[in-house]
Coordinates of C-alpha atoms in Angstrom, one line a residue:
Chain A
M174 CA 82.3 52.1 130.8
A175 CA 79.9 53.2 128.2
A176 CA 80.1 51.3 125.0
I177 CA 81.8 53.3 122.3
S178 CA 79.3 52.3 119.7
G179 CA 76.5 52.5 122.3
G180 CA 73.2 54.2 121.8
G181 CA 72.6 52.1 118.8
G182 CA 73.8 54.7 116.2
G183 CA 75.3 52.9 113.3
G184 CA 77.7 55.5 111.9
G185 CA 77.0 57.6 114.9
T186 CA 75.2 60.6 113.5
G187 CA 73.0 62.0 116.3
A188 CA 74.0 59.2 118.6
A189 CA 75.4 60.0 122.1
S190 CA 78.5 58.1 121.1
R191 CA 79.6 60.9 118.9
W192 CA 80.2 63.0 122.1
H193 CA 81.6 60.2 124.2
Y194 CA 85.2 61.5 124.1
L195 CA 84.3 65.1 124.2
D196 CA 82.2 64.4 127.3
Q197 CA 85.2 63.0 129.0
I198 CA 86.9 66.3 128.7
R199 CA 83.8 68.4 129.4
R200 CA 82.6 66.5 132.5
N201 CA 85.7 65.6 134.3
P202 CA 87.9 68.0 136.2
G203 CA 91.5 67.4 135.4
P204 CA 94.9 68.9 136.4
F205 CA 94.3 72.0 134.3
N206 CA 90.7 72.7 135.0
E207 CA 90.3 71.9 138.7
D208 CA 88.3 75.1 139.2
S209 CA 86.2 74.8 136.1
D210 CA 82.5 74.2 136.4
V211 CA 81.6 70.8 135.0
S212 CA 78.0 70.9 136.1
D213 CA 75.1 70.3 133.8
E214 CA 74.1 73.9 134.0
A215 CA 77.5 75.0 132.9
L216 CA 77.4 72.6 130.0
A217 CA 74.0 73.8 129.0
A218 CA 75.3 77.4 129.0
W219 CA 78.1 76.3 126.7
D220 CA 75.5 75.0 124.3
K221 CA 74.3 78.6 123.8
A222 CA 77.8 80.0 123.0
K223 CA 77.8 81.6 119.6
V224 CA 80.9 81.4 117.5
L225 CA 81.7 83.4 114.4
V226 CA 83.8 81.8 111.7
I227 CA 85.3 84.3 109.1
G228 CA 86.2 82.6 105.8
A229 CA 84.7 79.4 104.4
G230 CA 87.7 78.5 102.2
G231 CA 90.6 76.1 102.8
L232 CA 90.8 76.8 106.5
G233 CA 87.1 77.7 107.0
C234 CA 85.8 74.3 105.8
E235 CA 88.0 72.5 108.3
I236 CA 87.2 75.0 111.1
L237 CA 83.4 74.6 110.6
K238 CA 83.6 70.9 110.6
N239 CA 85.9 70.9 113.7
L240 CA 83.8 73.3 115.7
A241 CA 80.6 71.4 114.9
L242 CA 82.3 68.2 116.0
S243 CA 83.7 69.9 119.2
G244 CA 80.1 70.5 120.3
F245 CA 79.5 74.1 119.4
K246 CA 75.9 74.4 118.5
D247 CA 75.4 77.9 117.1
I248 CA 77.9 78.9 114.5
H249 CA 77.8 81.8 112.0
V250 CA 80.0 81.9 108.9
I251 CA 80.9 84.8 106.7
D252 CA 82.4 84.5 103.2
M253 CA 81.9 86.7 100.2
D254 CA 83.4 84.2 97.7
T255 CA 81.8 81.7 95.4
I256 CA 83.2 78.2 94.8
D257 CA 85.7 77.9 92.0
I258 CA 86.6 74.5 90.4
S259 CA 90.2 74.9 91.7
N260 CA 88.9 74.9 95.3
L261 CA 87.6 71.3 95.2
N262 CA 90.9 69.6 95.9
R263 CA 91.1 70.9 99.5
Q264 CA 87.8 72.6 100.3
F265 CA 86.2 69.3 101.0
L266 CA 82.7 70.5 101.8
F267 CA 82.3 71.4 98.1
R268 CA 81.4 69.2 95.1
K269 CA 81.6 69.8 91.4
D270 CA 77.9 70.7 91.3
D271 CA 78.5 73.5 93.8
V272 CA 80.8 75.5 91.5
G273 CA 79.5 79.1 91.3
K274 CA 77.5 78.9 94.6
F275 CA 78.4 80.8 97.7
K276 CA 81.0 79.1 99.9
A277 CA 79.4 80.1 103.2
E278 CA 76.0 78.7 102.1
V279 CA 77.2 75.4 100.8
A280 CA 79.6 74.8 103.7
A281 CA 76.9 75.6 106.3
A282 CA 74.4 73.3 104.7
F283 CA 76.9 70.4 104.4
V284 CA 78.0 70.5 108.0
E285 CA 74.5 70.9 109.3
K286 CA 73.5 67.8 107.4
R287 CA 76.4 65.7 108.7
V288 CA 76.3 66.8 112.4
N289 CA 73.0 66.6 114.0
G290 CA 71.9 69.5 116.3
V291 CA 74.3 72.1 115.0
K292 CA 72.9 75.3 113.5
I293 CA 75.1 77.2 111.0
T294 CA 74.0 80.5 109.7
P295 CA 75.8 81.6 106.5
H296 CA 76.4 85.2 105.4
N297 CA 77.4 85.6 101.8
C298 CA 79.0 89.0 102.1
R299 CA 82.0 91.0 103.1
I300 CA 82.8 91.3 106.8
Q301 CA 82.8 95.1 106.4
E302 CA 79.1 95.0 105.6
F303 CA 78.3 94.3 109.3
D304 CA 78.6 96.7 112.2
E305 CA 79.6 96.3 115.8
D306 CA 76.0 95.3 116.8
F307 CA 76.4 92.2 114.6
Y308 CA 79.8 91.2 116.0
M309 CA 78.6 91.9 119.6
Q310 CA 76.4 88.8 119.5
F311 CA 79.3 86.3 119.4
Q312 CA 81.5 84.9 122.2
I313 CA 84.4 83.9 120.1
V314 CA 85.6 84.8 116.6
V315 CA 87.7 82.4 114.6
C316 CA 89.4 83.6 111.4
G317 CA 90.5 81.4 108.5
L318 CA 91.4 84.3 106.1
D319 CA 93.7 84.7 103.2
S320 CA 93.8 88.5 103.4
I321 CA 95.8 90.8 105.6
D322 CA 93.3 93.6 105.0
A323 CA 90.4 91.6 106.3
R324 CA 92.4 90.6 109.4
R325 CA 93.3 94.1 110.2
W326 CA 89.7 95.2 109.8
I327 CA 88.2 92.6 112.1
N328 CA 91.1 93.2 114.6
A329 CA 90.5 96.9 114.7
T330 CA 86.8 96.4 115.0
L331 CA 87.1 94.0 117.9
V332 CA 89.6 96.2 119.7
N333 CA 87.3 99.2 119.3
M334 CA 84.3 97.3 120.6
V335 CA 85.9 96.7 124.1
D336 CA 83.9 98.7 126.5
M337 CA 84.6 98.8 130.2
E338 CA 80.9 99.0 131.0
N339 CA 80.2 95.7 129.3
Q340 CA 82.2 92.6 129.9
D341 CA 80.6 90.8 127.0
S342 CA 82.2 93.3 124.6
L343 CA 85.6 91.5 124.8
K344 CA 85.7 88.9 122.1
P345 CA 88.6 86.5 121.9
L346 CA 90.0 86.4 118.4
I347 CA 91.6 83.2 117.1
D348 CA 93.5 83.7 113.8
G349 CA 94.7 80.9 111.6
G350 CA 96.8 81.3 108.6
T351 CA 98.6 79.1 106.1
E352 CA 101.0 79.6 103.3
G353 CA 102.2 76.5 101.6
F354 CA 103.8 74.2 104.2
K355 CA 103.8 76.9 106.9
G356 CA 101.1 78.0 109.2
Q357 CA 100.3 79.9 112.3
T358 CA 97.6 80.0 115.1
R359 CA 97.4 83.0 117.3
V360 CA 94.9 84.0 120.0
I361 CA 94.2 87.6 120.7
F362 CA 92.3 89.0 123.7
P363 CA 91.6 92.5 122.3
T364 CA 93.2 95.4 124.2
I365 CA 94.8 92.9 126.7
T366 CA 97.2 90.9 124.6
P367 CA 99.1 91.9 121.4
C368 CA 96.7 92.4 118.5
I369 CA 97.2 91.7 114.8
E370 CA 98.3 95.3 114.2
C371 CA 101.0 94.8 116.8
Q372 CA 102.3 91.9 114.8
L373 CA 101.9 93.5 111.4
D374 CA 105.6 93.5 110.7
L375 CA 105.6 89.7 110.7
Y376 CA 104.2 89.9 107.2
T377 CA 106.9 90.2 104.6
P378 CA 105.9 92.6 101.9
R379 CA 105.6 91.1 98.5
A380 CA 109.0 91.5 96.7
A381 CA 108.5 94.2 94.1
V382 CA 110.5 94.4 90.9
P383 CA 111.9 97.9 89.9
L384 CA 109.5 99.5 87.5
C385 CA 112.4 100.2 85.1
T386 CA 113.3 96.5 84.9
L387 CA 109.7 95.8 83.9
A388 CA 109.8 98.6 81.4
T389 CA 113.1 97.9 79.7
I390 CA 115.0 94.7 80.6
P391 CA 112.6 91.9 81.7
R392 CA 114.6 88.7 82.7
Q393 CA 111.9 86.4 84.0
P394 CA 108.4 85.4 82.8
E395 CA 107.0 87.1 85.9
H396 CA 108.5 90.4 84.7
C397 CA 106.6 90.1 81.4
I398 CA 103.4 89.4 83.3
E399 CA 103.9 92.3 85.7
W400 CA 104.7 94.5 82.7
A401 CA 101.4 93.6 81.1
H402 CA 99.6 94.1 84.4
I403 CA 101.1 97.4 85.4
I404 CA 102.2 99.1 82.2
A405 CA 100.4 97.7 79.1
W406 CA 97.0 97.6 80.9
D407 CA 97.3 101.2 81.8
Q408 CA 98.3 102.3 78.3
E409 CA 95.7 100.4 76.5
K410 CA 92.9 100.1 79.0
P411 CA 91.2 97.2 77.2
F412 CA 88.4 97.1 79.8
P413 CA 87.3 99.9 82.1
S414 CA 88.8 98.3 85.2
L415 CA 90.7 95.1 85.9
D416 CA 88.8 92.2 87.3
K417 CA 91.3 89.6 88.4
D418 CA 88.6 86.9 88.4
D419 CA 87.4 87.6 84.8
P420 CA 89.0 85.0 82.5
E421 CA 88.7 87.5 79.6
H422 CA 90.9 90.0 81.4
I423 CA 93.4 87.5 82.4
T424 CA 93.6 86.2 78.9
W425 CA 94.3 89.7 77.6
L426 CA 97.2 90.0 80.1
Y427 CA 98.4 86.6 79.2
Q428 CA 98.5 87.4 75.5
K429 CA 100.3 90.7 76.1
A430 CA 102.8 89.0 78.4
S431 CA 103.4 86.2 75.9
A432 CA 104.1 88.6 73.2
R433 CA 106.6 90.5 75.3
A434 CA 108.2 87.3 76.5
Q435 CA 108.7 86.3 72.9
E436 CA 110.3 89.6 72.1
F437 CA 112.9 89.2 74.8
G438 CA 113.3 85.4 74.3
I439 CA 111.9 84.5 77.7
A440 CA 110.2 81.1 78.2
G441 CA 107.6 80.1 80.8
V442 CA 104.7 82.6 80.5
T443 CA 101.5 80.5 80.9
Y444 CA 97.9 81.3 81.6
S445 CA 98.1 79.9 85.1
L446 CA 101.3 81.7 85.9
T447 CA 99.6 84.9 84.7
Q448 CA 96.7 84.2 87.0
G449 CA 99.1 83.4 89.8
V450 CA 101.2 86.5 89.5
V451 CA 98.3 88.9 89.0
K452 CA 96.3 87.5 91.9
N453 CA 99.4 86.8 94.0
I454 CA 98.4 83.2 94.5
I455 CA 100.4 81.0 96.9
P456 CA 99.8 77.3 96.6
A457 CA 97.5 76.0 99.4
I458 CA 98.2 72.6 101.0
A459 CA 95.3 70.6 102.4
S460 CA 97.2 69.1 105.3
T461 CA 98.6 72.4 106.5
N462 CA 95.1 73.8 106.5
A463 CA 93.9 70.8 108.5
I464 CA 96.6 71.1 111.1
I465 CA 96.1 74.8 111.6
A466 CA 92.3 74.6 111.7
A467 CA 92.6 71.8 114.3
S468 CA 94.8 74.0 116.4
C469 CA 92.5 77.0 116.1
C470 CA 89.5 74.9 117.1
N471 CA 91.4 73.4 120.0
E472 CA 91.9 77.0 121.3
A473 CA 88.3 77.8 120.9
L474 CA 87.4 74.7 122.9
K475 CA 89.8 75.6 125.6
I476 CA 88.6 79.1 125.9
A477 CA 85.0 78.0 126.0
T478 CA 85.4 75.2 128.5
N479 CA 88.4 76.0 130.5
A480 CA 89.5 72.4 129.9
A481 CA 93.1 73.5 129.6
P482 CA 95.1 76.8 129.4
A483 CA 94.5 78.5 126.1
L484 CA 97.1 80.4 124.0
G485 CA 96.9 84.1 124.7
F486 CA 98.2 85.4 128.0
E487 CA 101.6 83.9 128.2
E488 CA 102.4 82.5 124.8
S489 CA 100.1 83.7 122.1
Y490 CA 101.6 82.6 118.8
M491 CA 102.1 79.1 117.5
M492 CA 104.0 78.7 114.3
Y493 CA 104.1 75.5 112.3
S494 CA 106.5 74.6 109.6
G495 CA 106.0 71.4 107.7
D496 CA 108.4 71.8 104.8
D497 CA 111.5 70.3 106.6
S498 CA 110.1 67.5 108.7
I499 CA 107.6 68.9 111.2
Y500 CA 108.4 71.7 113.5
T501 CA 106.3 73.9 115.8
S502 CA 107.3 76.7 118.0
T503 CA 105.0 78.6 120.4
F504 CA 106.1 81.9 121.8
R505 CA 105.2 85.1 123.4
Y506 CA 104.7 88.2 121.4
D507 CA 104.8 91.6 123.1
K508 CA 102.2 94.3 122.8
K509 CA 103.4 97.4 121.0
D510 CA 103.1 100.6 122.9
D511 CA 102.7 102.6 119.7
C512 CA 100.4 100.1 118.0
A513 CA 98.1 102.1 115.8
V514 CA 95.1 100.0 116.9
C515 CA 95.5 98.9 120.5
G516 CA 98.5 101.0 121.7
N517 CA 98.3 104.5 123.0
L518 CA 94.5 104.2 123.2
A519 CA 92.9 107.6 123.2
K520 CA 92.5 109.4 126.5
P521 CA 89.4 111.2 127.4
L522 CA 89.5 115.0 127.0
A523 CA 86.9 117.2 128.5
V524 CA 86.0 120.2 126.4
D525 CA 83.3 122.9 126.3
P526 CA 81.2 122.4 123.1
A527 CA 80.9 126.2 122.8
W528 CA 84.7 126.7 122.6
T529 CA 86.1 127.8 119.3
L530 CA 88.8 125.7 117.8
Q531 CA 91.3 128.5 118.6
E532 CA 90.3 128.2 122.3
L533 CA 90.8 124.5 122.2
L534 CA 94.3 124.9 120.6
D535 CA 95.2 127.5 123.2
S536 CA 94.2 125.1 125.9
F537 CA 96.8 122.6 124.6
A538 CA 99.5 125.2 125.2
V539 CA 98.8 125.4 128.9
K540 CA 97.7 121.8 129.6
P541 CA 100.6 120.5 131.7
D542 CA 100.8 117.1 130.1
L543 CA 100.7 118.6 126.5
Q544 CA 102.4 122.0 126.3
L545 CA 102.0 122.2 122.6
K546 CA 102.7 125.5 120.9
K547 CA 102.0 124.7 117.3
P548 CA 99.4 121.9 117.3
S549 CA 97.8 120.5 114.2
I550 CA 94.5 118.8 114.9
R551 CA 92.4 116.3 112.9
A552 CA 89.3 114.2 113.5
E553 CA 88.4 111.1 111.5
G554 CA 87.9 112.3 107.9
K555 CA 88.0 115.9 109.0
T556 CA 91.0 118.3 109.0
L557 CA 90.3 120.8 111.7
Y558 CA 93.5 122.8 111.6
M559 CA 96.9 122.0 110.2
Q560 CA 99.9 124.4 110.8
F561 CA 101.7 123.0 107.8
P562 CA 102.1 122.8 104.8
P563 CA 101.1 126.4 104.0
G564 CA 98.3 125.5 101.5
I565 CA 96.3 123.4 103.9
E566 CA 97.0 125.9 106.7
E567 CA 95.2 128.6 104.7
Q568 CA 92.4 126.2 103.8
T569 CA 91.7 125.3 107.4
R570 CA 92.4 128.6 109.0
P571 CA 88.6 129.6 108.9
N572 CA 87.9 126.7 111.2
L573 CA 89.7 128.4 114.1
D574 CA 86.8 130.7 114.7
K575 CA 84.2 128.0 114.6
T576 CA 82.7 126.4 117.7
L577 CA 83.4 122.7 118.4
K578 CA 79.9 121.4 118.3
D579 CA 77.8 123.6 116.2
G580 CA 80.5 125.1 114.0
L581 CA 82.6 122.0 113.3
G582 CA 80.1 119.2 114.0
L583 CA 82.2 117.4 116.7
E584 CA 80.4 115.1 119.0
P585 CA 81.3 113.3 122.3
G586 CA 83.1 110.1 121.5
F587 CA 84.9 111.5 118.4
E588 CA 88.6 110.9 118.4
I589 CA 91.0 113.7 117.7
A590 CA 94.6 113.4 116.8
V591 CA 97.1 116.1 117.7
T592 CA 100.6 116.5 116.3
D593 CA 103.2 119.3 116.7
P594 CA 106.3 119.8 114.5
S595 CA 108.3 120.4 117.7
F596 CA 107.7 116.8 118.8
P597 CA 107.9 114.7 115.6
A598 CA 107.8 111.4 117.5
L599 CA 104.6 112.1 119.3
T600 CA 101.0 111.8 118.3
F601 CA 98.3 112.5 120.9
Q602 CA 94.9 110.9 120.6
F603 CA 91.9 112.0 122.6
I604 CA 88.3 111.1 122.8
L605 CA 86.1 114.1 123.2
K606 CA 83.9 114.5 126.2
F607 CA 81.6 117.5 126.5
A608 CA 81.8 119.2 129.9
Chain B
M70 CA 84.7 81.1 129.6
L71 CA 88.1 82.2 130.8
K72 CA 88.2 84.8 133.5
I73 CA 89.5 87.3 131.0
W74 CA 87.3 90.1 132.2
S75 CA 88.8 90.2 135.7
M76 CA 92.2 90.5 134.0
K77 CA 91.0 93.3 131.8
K78 CA 89.7 95.1 134.9
E79 CA 93.0 94.8 136.6
Q80 CA 94.8 96.1 133.6
Q81 CA 92.4 99.0 133.5
K82 CA 93.0 99.8 137.1
A83 CA 96.8 99.8 136.5
E84 CA 96.4 102.3 133.7
N85 CA 93.9 104.3 135.6
A86 CA 92.3 105.5 132.4
D87 CA 88.6 105.3 131.9
G88 CA 87.2 105.1 128.3
A89 CA 84.8 107.8 127.4
G90 CA 81.2 106.9 126.6
G91 CA 79.4 107.5 123.4
K92 CA 80.0 106.2 119.9
K93 CA 83.7 106.1 119.1
K94 CA 84.9 107.6 115.9
K95 CA 88.5 106.7 115.5
V96 CA 91.1 108.4 113.3
T97 CA 92.5 105.7 111.0
A98 CA 96.1 104.7 111.3
A99 CA 96.9 105.9 107.8
Q100 CA 95.4 109.4 108.5
L101 CA 97.4 109.6 111.7
R102 CA 100.6 108.8 110.0
V103 CA 100.0 111.2 107.1
Q104 CA 99.1 114.0 109.5
K105 CA 102.5 113.4 111.2
D106 CA 104.3 113.2 107.8
L107 CA 102.8 116.5 106.6
S108 CA 103.8 118.4 109.7
E109 CA 107.4 117.4 109.2
L110 CA 107.5 118.2 105.5
S111 CA 110.3 120.4 104.3
L112 CA 109.2 121.9 101.0
G113 CA 111.8 124.7 100.5
T114 CA 111.1 127.3 97.9
T115 CA 110.6 125.1 94.9
M116 CA 107.7 123.0 96.2
K117 CA 104.1 123.6 97.1
T118 CA 101.2 121.3 98.2
E119 CA 97.6 121.7 97.2
F120 CA 94.7 119.8 98.8
P121 CA 91.7 119.5 96.6
D122 CA 89.7 118.5 99.7
P123 CA 91.5 119.5 102.9
D124 CA 89.5 116.9 104.9
D125 CA 91.0 114.2 102.8
I126 CA 94.7 114.4 103.6
L127 CA 95.4 111.0 101.9
N128 CA 95.2 112.8 98.5
F129 CA 97.1 115.9 97.5
I130 CA 99.0 117.5 94.7
L131 CA 102.7 118.4 94.9
E132 CA 104.0 121.2 92.7
I133 CA 107.7 121.3 91.9
K134 CA 109.4 124.2 90.1
P135 CA 113.0 123.1 89.8
D136 CA 115.3 126.1 90.3
E137 CA 118.3 124.5 88.7
G138 CA 119.2 121.7 86.3
V139 CA 117.8 120.8 82.9
Y140 CA 114.2 121.3 84.0
H141 CA 114.8 124.7 85.5
G142 CA 111.9 127.1 84.7
G143 CA 109.3 124.3 84.4
R144 CA 106.3 123.7 86.7
F145 CA 105.4 120.0 87.3
T146 CA 102.6 118.6 89.5
F147 CA 102.4 115.1 91.0
T148 CA 99.4 113.5 92.5
F149 CA 100.0 111.7 95.8
N150 CA 97.6 109.0 96.9
M151 CA 98.0 107.1 100.1
N152 CA 95.6 104.2 100.9
Q153 CA 94.5 102.9 104.3
N154 CA 97.6 100.6 104.4
Y155 CA 100.0 103.5 104.4
P156 CA 102.8 103.4 105.6
H157 CA 102.9 99.6 105.0
E158 CA 102.4 100.4 101.3
P159 CA 104.2 103.3 99.5
P160 CA 102.3 106.3 98.3
K161 CA 101.1 106.2 94.7
V162 CA 102.8 109.1 92.9
R163 CA 102.1 110.3 89.3
C164 CA 103.2 113.2 87.3
Q165 CA 100.2 115.0 85.8
Q166 CA 102.1 116.4 82.8
K167 CA 103.5 114.6 79.8
I168 CA 107.2 114.9 80.5
Y169 CA 110.4 114.0 78.6
H170 CA 112.3 112.3 81.3
P171 CA 114.3 109.0 81.4
N172 CA 112.7 108.0 84.7
I173 CA 109.1 109.1 84.2
D174 CA 107.0 107.5 81.4
L175 CA 104.5 109.3 79.3
E176 CA 101.7 108.1 81.6
G177 CA 103.3 109.9 84.5
K178 CA 104.6 106.7 86.3
V179 CA 107.8 107.4 88.2
C180 CA 110.7 105.0 88.5
L181 CA 112.0 105.8 92.0
N182 CA 113.2 102.9 94.1
I183 CA 111.6 104.0 97.3
L184 CA 108.2 104.2 95.6
R185 CA 108.3 100.5 94.9
E186 CA 110.9 97.9 95.7
D187 CA 112.8 99.8 98.4
W188 CA 109.8 101.3 100.2
K189 CA 109.9 100.8 104.0
P190 CA 107.3 102.0 106.6
V191 CA 110.0 104.0 108.3
L192 CA 110.3 106.2 105.2
N193 CA 107.9 109.2 105.0
L194 CA 106.5 111.7 102.6
N195 CA 109.6 113.8 103.0
A196 CA 111.8 111.0 101.6
V197 CA 109.6 110.7 98.6
I198 CA 109.6 114.4 97.9
V199 CA 113.4 114.6 98.2
G200 CA 113.6 111.6 95.8
L201 CA 111.4 113.5 93.2
Q202 CA 113.5 116.6 93.5
F203 CA 116.6 114.5 92.9
L204 CA 115.1 113.1 89.7
F205 CA 114.8 116.6 88.3
L206 CA 118.4 117.4 89.2
E207 CA 119.9 114.1 88.1
P208 CA 117.9 112.3 85.5
N209 CA 119.3 108.8 85.5
A210 CA 119.9 107.0 82.2
S211 CA 120.8 103.6 83.6
D212 CA 117.3 102.9 85.0
P213 CA 115.1 104.1 82.2
L214 CA 111.3 104.1 82.1
N215 CA 111.4 106.2 78.9
Q216 CA 113.9 104.4 76.8
E217 CA 114.2 107.1 74.2
A218 CA 114.9 109.8 76.6
A219 CA 117.5 107.6 78.3
D220 CA 119.3 106.8 75.1
D221 CA 119.2 110.5 74.3
L222 CA 120.8 111.4 77.6
R223 CA 123.4 108.7 77.3
S224 CA 124.5 109.6 73.8
S225 CA 124.6 113.4 74.2
R226 CA 123.8 115.6 77.2
D227 CA 123.4 118.6 74.9
S228 CA 120.9 117.0 72.6
F229 CA 119.0 115.7 75.7
R230 CA 119.0 119.2 77.2
R231 CA 117.7 120.6 73.9
N232 CA 114.9 118.1 73.7
V233 CA 113.9 118.7 77.3
R234 CA 113.6 122.4 76.6
T235 CA 111.6 121.7 73.4
S236 CA 109.2 119.4 75.4
M237 CA 108.8 121.9 78.2
A238 CA 107.9 124.6 75.7
G239 CA 105.1 122.3 74.4
G240 CA 106.9 121.0 71.4
S241 CA 107.2 117.5 69.9
I242 CA 110.0 115.0 70.0
R243 CA 109.9 112.0 67.6
G244 CA 106.2 112.4 67.1
T245 CA 105.1 112.8 70.8
T246 CA 103.8 116.2 71.7
Y247 CA 104.5 117.4 75.2
E248 CA 102.7 119.7 77.5
R249 CA 103.9 123.3 77.9
V250 CA 105.2 123.6 81.5
V251 CA 107.4 126.7 81.4
F252 CA 106.0 129.5 83.5
N253 CA 106.8 133.1 83.5
N254 CA 108.6 134.1 86.7
K255 CA 107.3 137.7 86.6
T256 CA 103.6 136.9 86.7

């Protein structure tokens, strides 16, 4: 048996001892990985795996540390945010001196320094600034995000990237999320298993207060803050646009809300509540982040090594609840046939580029699997022809005589969406192919 | 790595659909849904839509000319703006004219439950349009956004009616001047 503290590394950085337990998993076939390749070649190939971490905040810090300690050697991390003093209680890779610096940069440097041999490349920007070519270089994507929009964006991007000609185009997506004492880990194999858009209805929309309550009969401090945010700001426009991270702007809202609260005899409006309501802040708990990040990285390790069955194909969703003792439940989520991202994926449609739009529409009437008599048709960002309402019909009517390629600028690979008022439940999506 | 690719291949075989080559340009989910909503719109004779840019169907203007009720004879326009999260978020609707109405404030904000707290993704643009029409037929004094107009309506329907007519003709009420919205039917 190898000595646990062997290799002479006091503290262990860089010492072989650091990987002792990991090697037990990686090198020995077990009941779940009888078929897996535990040869040195396979392990060397694994060293080359590139993982992308999205978010370097509460979850991201944990994920980066865990991935590095799980033996991943080439990690990229994206985060557009800078470090705020309020992050320091749980985002443990950051120190007071780091306030104001980019999260991705500081987190990458910290983990690189502590774990020998790992390379972490930071990107201080929004995920939307990269294109498919960038995302194509990774084998696994792990998300520790606090935004639904960003999740939907990366999900749609990864689903769109799947290309039957290229098996590397399928990137497993591991999504962690926490909210107070609750959290979730889910694994998505884009286009094969239910995607984030399929599960969108799991997010409860933020409870909105009727506008008239805000305007006339506020009852809670939150109502006064929302009033300042939605109504007073619009009326007075103290600054050109509201920056929720600008203390001056929040102070303005806070003062407005306080005055209103006083007027109605409501107690409890504070600066931090103002900030919380306006930014929709939910308290983050370090231990929830740690548990969810650990579970995400476990999935990454399982996918990369085959050491054990990963979440995804059977059960894809693990929920954790820590506010009433500790409870987890892992279940199967079904793919949605009408999912806007991965359901009803567009079918190829062969057309003659020299056809006029009218000829294309006429072809829909006789196509046996369509038989549409009054089709409306759009491409991304382009209204080709709408039968209804009358105003837009008139505006788009001239398009009917234009040819698909030269007249309307359509190219192979463009998606078109076809609707018909006779079939309100149906939307047909096609990818154009030039015959 | 897991043998996910062979599973993908099998799934593909089952569906027997081959993806087309070339650079994909996908219609966004919000656009798809608005396209669908628009083709199901029932505007009747009192409403009309206008698209400043027909390629951008997420932004349009709805014109309402109420043919009965207190606002009869007026012409009101509302901007509709849907973001990429539609229908998970309600459309943003604003009245472009300064109007004397208990449920619409002087900035054009509309207090309609389905535009805020009661919005659900199963609702569509038609539901919103019906809601707006209803506000013109039945101004509601119990959920006021314009408190003065609401008090007015509550205390005397006649006085409220007179003030609405004054405002629609471009007059002033308690120091606020309104936009002239009456139109001549013959032109």
